[in-house]
C-alpha cells in the first residue's frame, strides 16, 4: 500500500492555493466596496484582517494581470483596466427586462393587478414590459409611449431618486405638463411629494397619469446607486388601494431590491 504522506501533502498544498486565491479575491472585491477610488496597503490590511506583507504580495500578483494599478508617487492602488473590462463585460450582458420578467409575473400573480417595468429616456420615461392579471376589470398600459417625469408613480419614482441638481435642471427645462386633472403641475408641490417618495422609498399615484387608475412604484438601482428602472403595480382605483395595502408595498419593494442586487447595487 503506497504511503499516505504524498497525498496528504498534495491536499495541503491545494488547500493553501485555494486560500491564497480566496484572499486575492477578497482584496479585489474590497476595491469595489470601498468609498474611495484608491486604497493604501494599510487600509486594505486593516479592513480585511490581513498582514501588510500578505496584502502587498496579493497586490503585486493582481498588478501583473493588470487587475490593479498603482500610483508610483502616492503608492496607492486602484482598479486596473482589466478589472474595468470585466465590469463592462458583465454590464453588457445584463438585461433589466430579462431580470425583471419573473418579478413582474410574481407580483401580478400575488396581487392580481398589473405589474410594469419602466425605463427612462432623457426627460421622459416609458413602459417597456407588463404582466396583466386574468381579471375582467384590469389595467393595461401602452408600451413604448413616453410620459413626462412628473406624471404618475413610475415617473415620480425616477425623478425622486435623481440627484437634486438633475431634478432642478428638469424643472427648469420643462413646464410641468398635466396629463390628467390630478397630475402635479406645481413645482413646489412636486418637490414636497418627491421628498416624501425618497423618505418612504416608493411613489404612489391616484389618477395622476391615467384617470381612474391607482399605482405604486419603486426604483431599481445599479452598481453606482443610480436609478435605472422602475417597477410598479397598478390597477383600477375602485379596487386597488396601494396606500392601505402594506403587503403589496412590501412585495414591490422586495422585488425592486432583488433586481437591484442583480445589477450590483449594495445599500449603504
Tab-separated table of N, CA and C in Angstrom, residues 32-35 161 219-226 253-268:
chain	number	residue	atom	x	y	z
A	32	UNK	N	-14.120	47.229	-4.933
A	32	UNK	CA	-15.459	47.519	-5.423
A	32	UNK	C	-16.392	48.041	-4.348
A	33	UNK	N	-16.122	47.710	-3.080
A	33	UNK	CA	-16.978	48.142	-1.975
A	33	UNK	C	-16.526	49.451	-1.344
A	34	UNK	N	-15.269	49.795	-1.550
A	34	UNK	CA	-14.699	50.961	-0.865
A	34	UNK	C	-15.329	52.260	-1.358
A	35	UNK	N	-15.378	53.242	-0.468
A	35	UNK	CA	-15.960	54.540	-0.808
A	35	UNK	C	-15.029	55.386	-1.674
A	161	UNK	N	-35.416	59.967	-7.177
A	161	UNK	CA	-34.126	59.387	-6.825
A	161	UNK	C	-32.991	59.845	-7.737
A	219	UNK	N	-38.019	52.272	-7.170
A	219	UNK	CA	-36.847	52.400	-8.050
A	219	UNK	C	-35.981	51.146	-8.050
A	220	UNK	N	-35.310	50.936	-9.168
A	220	UNK	CA	-34.303	49.885	-9.312
A	220	UNK	C	-32.963	50.584	-9.526
A	221	UNK	N	-31.975	50.241	-8.701
A	221	UNK	CA	-30.678	50.904	-8.752
A	221	UNK	C	-29.603	49.997	-9.340
A	222	UNK	N	-28.582	50.619	-9.969
A	222	UNK	CA	-27.470	49.843	-10.492
A	222	UNK	C	-26.299	49.865	-9.511
A	223	UNK	N	-25.141	49.369	-9.948
A	223	UNK	CA	-23.978	49.250	-9.063
A	223	UNK	C	-23.437	50.599	-8.609
A	224	UNK	N	-23.783	51.665	-9.335
A	224	UNK	CA	-23.360	53.009	-8.940
A	224	UNK	C	-24.442	53.743	-8.160
A	225	UNK	N	-25.463	53.016	-7.715
A	225	UNK	CA	-26.587	53.589	-6.951
A	225	UNK	C	-27.385	54.602	-7.767
A	226	UNK	N	-27.394	54.426	-9.082
A	226	UNK	CA	-28.210	55.270	-9.948
A	226	UNK	C	-29.519	54.561	-10.263
A	253	UNK	N	-41.336	46.468	-3.070
A	253	UNK	CA	-40.000	46.901	-2.665
A	253	UNK	C	-39.016	45.734	-2.633
A	254	UNK	N	-39.483	44.573	-2.229
A	254	UNK	CA	-38.611	43.393	-2.219
A	254	UNK	C	-38.221	43.001	-3.640
A	255	UNK	N	-39.158	43.081	-4.572
A	255	UNK	CA	-38.858	42.762	-5.974
A	255	UNK	C	-37.836	43.750	-6.529
A	256	UNK	N	-38.025	45.038	-6.246
A	256	UNK	CA	-37.073	46.052	-6.708
A	256	UNK	C	-35.690	45.812	-6.115
A	257	UNK	N	-35.642	45.418	-4.856
A	257	UNK	CA	-34.352	45.160	-4.197
A	257	UNK	C	-33.643	43.966	-4.822
A	258	UNK	N	-34.397	42.924	-5.181
A	258	UNK	CA	-33.770	41.742	-5.795
A	258	UNK	C	-33.189	42.084	-7.168
A	259	UNK	N	-33.899	42.869	-7.954
A	259	UNK	CA	-33.374	43.251	-9.270
A	259	UNK	C	-32.158	44.155	-9.104
A	260	UNK	N	-32.240	45.100	-8.171
A	260	UNK	CA	-31.104	45.987	-7.907
A	260	UNK	C	-29.868	45.187	-7.508
A	261	UNK	N	-30.045	44.172	-6.697
A	261	UNK	CA	-28.920	43.336	-6.261
A	261	UNK	C	-28.274	42.640	-7.454
A	262	UNK	N	-29.071	42.210	-8.406
A	262	UNK	CA	-28.521	41.577	-9.610
A	262	UNK	C	-27.690	42.564	-10.431
A	263	UNK	N	-28.027	43.834	-10.317
A	263	UNK	CA	-27.266	44.864	-11.040
A	263	UNK	C	-26.062	45.367	-10.250
A	264	UNK	N	-25.826	44.767	-9.094
A	264	UNK	CA	-24.648	45.115	-8.302
A	264	UNK	C	-24.854	46.181	-7.264
A	265	UNK	N	-26.109	46.568	-7.025
A	265	UNK	CA	-26.388	47.605	-6.040
A	265	UNK	C	-26.210	47.069	-4.631
A	266	UNK	N	-25.522	47.846	-3.794
A	266	UNK	CA	-25.314	47.499	-2.391
A	266	UNK	C	-25.779	48.663	-1.526
A	267	UNK	N	-26.909	48.509	-0.800
A	267	UNK	CA	-27.405	49.597	0.046
A	267	UNK	C	-26.368	49.993	1.096
A	268	UNK	N	-26.333	51.276	1.400
A	268	UNK	CA	-25.384	51.759	2.419
A	268	UNK	C	-26.126	52.407	3.557
